[in-house]
Amino acid sequence: MNLRPLLFIPPIALGIAGYIWLTTPDPELEAQSVVETVTPVRTLTLAETSIVPFAVGYGRVEAEDTWSAISQVEGRTVFVADDLDVGRVLSEGTEIVRIDPRDYEIALARATAARDSALASLEELEATEANTRSTIELETRIEDVLRGELERQQTLLERGSVPQATVDASVRALLAQEKVVLNLENSLRLLPAQRTSLEATIATRTVEIEEAERALANTAVSIPLTGRVIERGVSFGQYIRTGDTLVSIESTASSEVVAEFQTRVLGNFFGSLEGTIDRNAIVGMEAGDAFEILRQFGLSAEVRVTSGAEVTTWPAELVRFDGSADATTGTVGLVVRVDEPTQPSLQRPGPPLINGTFVEVRLIAAEALPAIRVPRDAIRQDKGEIFVYVADQSDQLARRPVVTGAVQDDQVTIAEGLSSGDRVVLSDPRPAIIGMSLEPLYVDRE
């Protein structure tokens, strides 16, 4: 019997057996494959807290008032204050420069003499007027006497008692007297014009005296405020011309900071002031109108300087908006004022606030507000959507869209999307698969 055709059967059977062995699942391996990986993550259980909202901006300190001494007269300096040095603080009323006053004293004396001469001429004119009136009165009486004598002579001539020559002599005497009276009256008519001329001269001389007095007063320069010398342009014996800058001083009574705030920061801050301010409306509003709205909320401000781990603060007053938003940076300027920035205080240890210092300015709400906050690192963004990862009730990863509010330090206020008791995932699970199992590792509130 030929058995060679049956030789291929054992290899086929062996192959089928091997296939069955390979494809049959091992119960132990199958049990191991269904065990899901659990990812440990740091989580923070949220709780409602009270915060005082604030917004942060930055700017440089500038003196609120700056004064420059511009010479209004010319001449050589005969006095310069010994302590007129850059950086020195001088008190209000301190005389710092004096220009040789002699030329201006002479000009004042000349103008005074000219005015006194015009006044004397006016007095003389008034006396002349009075004398002329008296003389006219007297000469008029003489004229009346001569007119009466002429009438008497004419009567006698009609009676033939006197010759014609006598009458003619009386006529000539009366005419001569009338001429005297007429000349006096003409002189009197000229006096008002002379008085007007003298009064104009007196007024001119009075103005010249005032100008001379002002020029003389301007030879001595005193400072009108207490401040620090920031520029000096005068020395003893130097010839000064009108318009020269002698010294520049910045006030130490108060300083201002034009703090630049990002519109987003201001928008978040305004939005946190309950119920009341439309963040978009106020950012686009006219500066004066927007500031009047802010006044209603009793906002305060402070200036902060950080040096290493030490932070020095100065209370400040919000005084105005500084115009419109910057076209380049998109920031909005708010101006705050600090009173007596260089004066030491037991409540404010540390160095004085020096003009030119780059500082942080905080705009602070009047009262605390309830809020839900999360660490800044917990906020995530994907394709324009802002969200956080949370651990749901089954300890699985979930994604929660949120609306953020004000950012303060490393904390972000959540306006919508989270509530007290939610567990926010602080770790960065990789890969982040929604629904993956988590092992929450709780941390204290940050």
Coordinates of C-alpha atoms in Angstrom, one line a residue, residues 50-317:
S50 CA -13.3 87.5 49.6
I51 CA -10.9 89.6 47.6
V52 CA -10.3 93.3 47.1
P53 CA -10.0 93.7 43.3
F54 CA -7.1 95.8 42.0
A55 CA -5.5 96.6 38.7
V56 CA -1.8 97.0 38.1
G57 CA -0.1 99.5 35.9
Y58 CA 3.5 100.8 35.5
G59 CA 5.0 104.2 35.1
R60 CA 7.7 106.7 36.2
V61 CA 7.6 109.1 39.0
E62 CA 7.6 112.8 38.0
A63 CA 7.4 116.0 40.0
E64 CA 3.9 117.5 40.0
D65 CA 5.3 121.0 39.7
T66 CA 8.6 122.1 38.1
W67 CA 9.8 125.7 38.1
S68 CA 12.5 127.3 36.1
A69 CA 14.0 130.7 36.8
I70 CA 14.2 132.6 33.5
S71 CA 16.1 135.9 33.8
Q72 CA 13.8 138.9 33.0
V73 CA 16.7 141.4 33.2
E74 CA 20.3 141.5 32.2
G75 CA 23.5 142.2 34.1
R76 CA 26.3 140.7 36.1
T77 CA 25.5 138.4 39.1
V78 CA 26.6 139.8 42.4
F79 CA 25.2 137.0 44.5
V80 CA 24.7 133.3 44.0
A81 CA 23.5 131.1 46.9
D82 CA 26.2 128.8 48.3
D83 CA 23.8 125.8 48.4
L84 CA 22.6 126.2 44.8
D85 CA 23.8 122.8 43.7
V86 CA 22.1 120.1 41.7
G87 CA 20.4 117.7 44.1
R88 CA 20.1 120.1 47.0
V89 CA 16.6 120.8 48.4
L90 CA 15.9 124.5 48.9
S91 CA 13.0 126.0 50.9
E92 CA 10.3 128.2 49.5
G93 CA 11.4 131.9 49.5
T94 CA 15.1 131.2 49.4
E95 CA 17.0 133.9 47.5
I96 CA 19.2 132.1 45.0
V97 CA 20.6 134.8 42.6
R98 CA 21.0 138.6 42.6
I99 CA 21.9 140.6 39.5
D100 CA 23.7 144.0 39.9
P101 CA 20.7 146.3 40.5
R102 CA 22.6 149.7 40.0
D103 CA 21.4 150.3 36.4
Y104 CA 17.8 149.6 37.4
E105 CA 18.1 151.9 40.5
I106 CA 19.3 154.7 38.2
A107 CA 16.5 154.1 35.7
L108 CA 14.0 154.1 38.6
A109 CA 15.4 157.4 40.0
R110 CA 15.3 159.0 36.5
A111 CA 11.7 157.9 35.9
T112 CA 10.7 159.2 39.4
A113 CA 12.3 162.6 38.8
A114 CA 10.6 162.9 35.4
R115 CA 7.2 162.2 37.0
D116 CA 7.8 164.6 39.9
S117 CA 8.8 167.3 37.3
A118 CA 5.5 166.7 35.4
L119 CA 3.6 166.8 38.7
A120 CA 5.2 170.2 39.5
S121 CA 4.3 171.5 36.1
L122 CA 0.7 170.5 36.6
E123 CA 0.6 172.2 40.0
E124 CA 2.1 175.3 38.3
L125 CA -0.5 175.1 35.6
E126 CA -3.3 174.9 38.2
A127 CA -1.9 177.9 40.0
T128 CA -1.7 179.8 36.7
E129 CA -5.3 179.0 35.9
A130 CA -6.4 180.3 39.3
N131 CA -4.4 183.5 38.9
T132 CA -5.7 184.0 35.3
R133 CA -9.3 183.6 36.5
S134 CA -8.7 186.2 39.3
T135 CA -7.0 188.6 36.8
I136 CA -9.9 188.2 34.3
E137 CA -12.3 189.1 37.1
L138 CA -10.3 192.2 38.0
E139 CA -9.8 193.3 34.4
T140 CA -13.5 192.8 33.7
R141 CA -14.4 195.1 36.5
I142 CA -11.9 197.7 35.1
E143 CA -13.6 197.2 31.7
D144 CA -17.0 197.9 33.3
V145 CA -15.7 201.1 34.9
L146 CA -14.2 202.3 31.5
R147 CA -17.5 201.5 29.8
G148 CA -19.4 203.6 32.3
E149 CA -16.9 206.5 31.9
L150 CA -17.4 206.4 28.1
E151 CA -21.1 206.6 28.5
R152 CA -20.7 209.6 30.9
Q153 CA -18.4 211.4 28.5
Q154 CA -20.8 210.8 25.6
T155 CA -23.6 212.4 27.6
L156 CA -21.4 215.4 28.4
L157 CA -20.5 215.6 24.7
E158 CA -24.2 215.8 23.8
R159 CA -24.6 218.7 26.3
G160 CA -21.4 220.3 24.9
S161 CA -19.6 220.1 28.2
V162 CA -16.6 218.1 26.9
P163 CA -14.8 218.1 23.5
Q164 CA -14.9 215.1 21.1
A165 CA -11.3 214.4 21.9
T166 CA -12.2 213.5 25.5
V167 CA -14.8 211.0 24.2
D168 CA -12.3 209.5 21.8
A169 CA -9.8 209.0 24.6
S170 CA -12.4 207.1 26.6
V171 CA -13.2 204.9 23.6
R172 CA -9.5 204.1 23.2
A173 CA -9.1 203.2 26.9
L174 CA -12.2 200.9 26.8
L175 CA -10.9 199.1 23.7
A176 CA -7.5 198.5 25.2
Q177 CA -9.1 197.1 28.3
E178 CA -11.3 194.8 26.3
K179 CA -8.2 193.5 24.5
V180 CA -6.6 192.8 27.9
V181 CA -9.6 190.8 29.0
L182 CA -9.8 188.9 25.7
N183 CA -6.1 187.9 25.9
L184 CA -6.6 186.6 29.4
E185 CA -9.6 184.6 28.3
N186 CA -7.6 183.1 25.4
S187 CA -4.9 182.1 27.7
L188 CA -7.4 180.4 30.0
R189 CA -8.8 178.4 27.1
L190 CA -5.4 177.0 26.4
L191 CA -4.9 175.6 29.9
P192 CA -7.1 172.5 29.6
A193 CA -5.0 171.2 26.7
Q194 CA -1.8 171.9 28.7
R195 CA -3.3 170.0 31.6
T196 CA -4.2 167.0 29.4
S197 CA -0.7 166.9 28.1
L198 CA 0.8 167.1 31.5
E199 CA -1.5 164.4 32.8
A200 CA -0.5 162.1 29.9
T201 CA 3.1 162.8 30.7
I202 CA 2.5 161.9 34.4
A203 CA 0.8 158.7 33.4
T204 CA 3.8 157.8 31.1
R205 CA 6.3 158.5 33.8
T206 CA 4.2 156.5 36.3
V207 CA 4.4 153.5 33.9
E208 CA 8.1 154.0 33.5
I209 CA 8.4 153.9 37.3
E210 CA 6.4 150.7 37.5
E211 CA 8.6 149.1 34.8
A212 CA 11.7 150.3 36.6
E213 CA 10.5 148.9 39.9
R214 CA 9.7 145.6 38.4
A215 CA 13.0 145.4 36.7
L216 CA 14.7 146.3 40.0
A217 CA 12.7 143.6 41.8
N218 CA 13.6 141.0 39.1
T219 CA 17.3 141.5 39.9
A220 CA 16.7 139.4 43.0
V221 CA 15.5 135.8 42.3
S222 CA 13.8 133.7 45.0
I223 CA 12.2 130.3 44.6
P224 CA 8.4 130.1 45.0
L225 CA 8.3 126.5 46.2
T226 CA 10.2 123.9 48.2
G227 CA 12.1 121.7 45.8
R228 CA 15.2 120.0 44.6
V229 CA 17.6 121.6 42.2
I230 CA 17.7 119.6 38.9
E231 CA 19.6 122.1 36.7
R232 CA 21.9 125.0 37.3
G233 CA 23.0 127.5 34.7
V234 CA 24.4 130.5 36.6
S235 CA 27.7 131.3 38.5
F236 CA 28.9 134.2 40.5
G237 CA 30.1 137.1 38.3
Q238 CA 28.5 135.7 35.2
Y239 CA 26.8 138.2 32.8
I240 CA 23.2 137.2 32.4
R241 CA 21.0 138.1 29.5
T242 CA 17.3 138.4 29.4
G243 CA 15.8 134.9 28.7
D244 CA 18.7 132.9 30.2
T245 CA 17.7 129.9 32.3
L246 CA 19.3 130.4 35.7
V247 CA 18.1 127.3 37.6
S248 CA 15.4 124.6 37.4
I249 CA 13.7 123.1 40.5
E250 CA 11.2 120.3 40.9
S251 CA 8.8 120.4 43.8
T252 CA 9.2 117.9 46.6
A253 CA 5.7 118.6 48.0
S254 CA 4.0 116.0 45.7
S255 CA 4.8 113.7 42.8
E256 CA 2.8 112.2 40.0
V257 CA 2.9 108.9 38.2
V258 CA 1.4 108.5 34.7
A259 CA 0.7 104.7 35.1
E260 CA 0.1 102.8 31.9
F261 CA -2.6 100.1 32.2
Q262 CA -3.4 97.5 29.6
T263 CA -7.0 97.8 28.5
R264 CA -7.6 94.1 29.2
V265 CA -6.5 94.6 32.8
L266 CA -8.7 97.7 33.3
G267 CA -11.6 95.9 31.6
N268 CA -11.3 93.0 34.0
F269 CA -11.0 95.3 37.0
F270 CA -14.0 97.4 36.0
G271 CA -16.0 94.3 35.4
S272 CA -15.3 93.2 38.9
L273 CA -16.9 96.3 40.4
E274 CA -20.3 94.8 41.0
G275 CA -23.1 95.6 38.9
T276 CA -22.2 98.7 37.6
I277 CA -19.6 99.4 35.0
D278 CA -19.7 98.2 31.4
R279 CA -16.0 97.4 30.9
N280 CA -16.1 98.0 27.1
A281 CA -18.0 101.3 27.5
I282 CA -15.7 102.9 30.0
V283 CA -12.5 102.0 28.2
G284 CA -13.9 103.7 25.1
M285 CA -15.4 106.7 26.9
E286 CA -14.1 110.2 27.0
A287 CA -11.4 110.6 29.7
G288 CA -13.3 113.2 31.8
D289 CA -16.6 111.2 31.7
A290 CA -14.9 107.9 32.6
F291 CA -13.1 109.5 35.5
E292 CA -16.3 110.9 36.9
I293 CA -17.7 107.4 36.9
L294 CA -14.7 106.0 38.7
R295 CA -15.1 108.7 41.4
Q296 CA -18.4 107.2 42.4
F297 CA -16.7 104.0 43.6
G298 CA -14.2 105.5 46.0
L299 CA -11.2 103.8 44.4
S300 CA -7.9 104.2 46.1
A301 CA -4.4 103.8 44.7
E302 CA -0.9 103.0 45.9
V303 CA 2.6 103.2 44.5
R304 CA 4.9 100.3 45.0
V305 CA 8.7 99.9 44.7
T306 CA 10.2 96.4 44.9
S307 CA 13.8 96.0 45.9
G308 CA 14.7 92.4 46.2
A309 CA 12.3 90.9 48.7
E310 CA 11.4 94.3 50.2
V311 CA 8.3 96.2 48.9
T312 CA 7.9 99.8 49.8
T313 CA 4.4 101.4 49.3
W314 CA 3.1 105.0 49.2
P315 CA -0.6 105.9 49.4
A316 CA -1.6 107.8 46.3
E317 CA -4.7 109.6 45.0

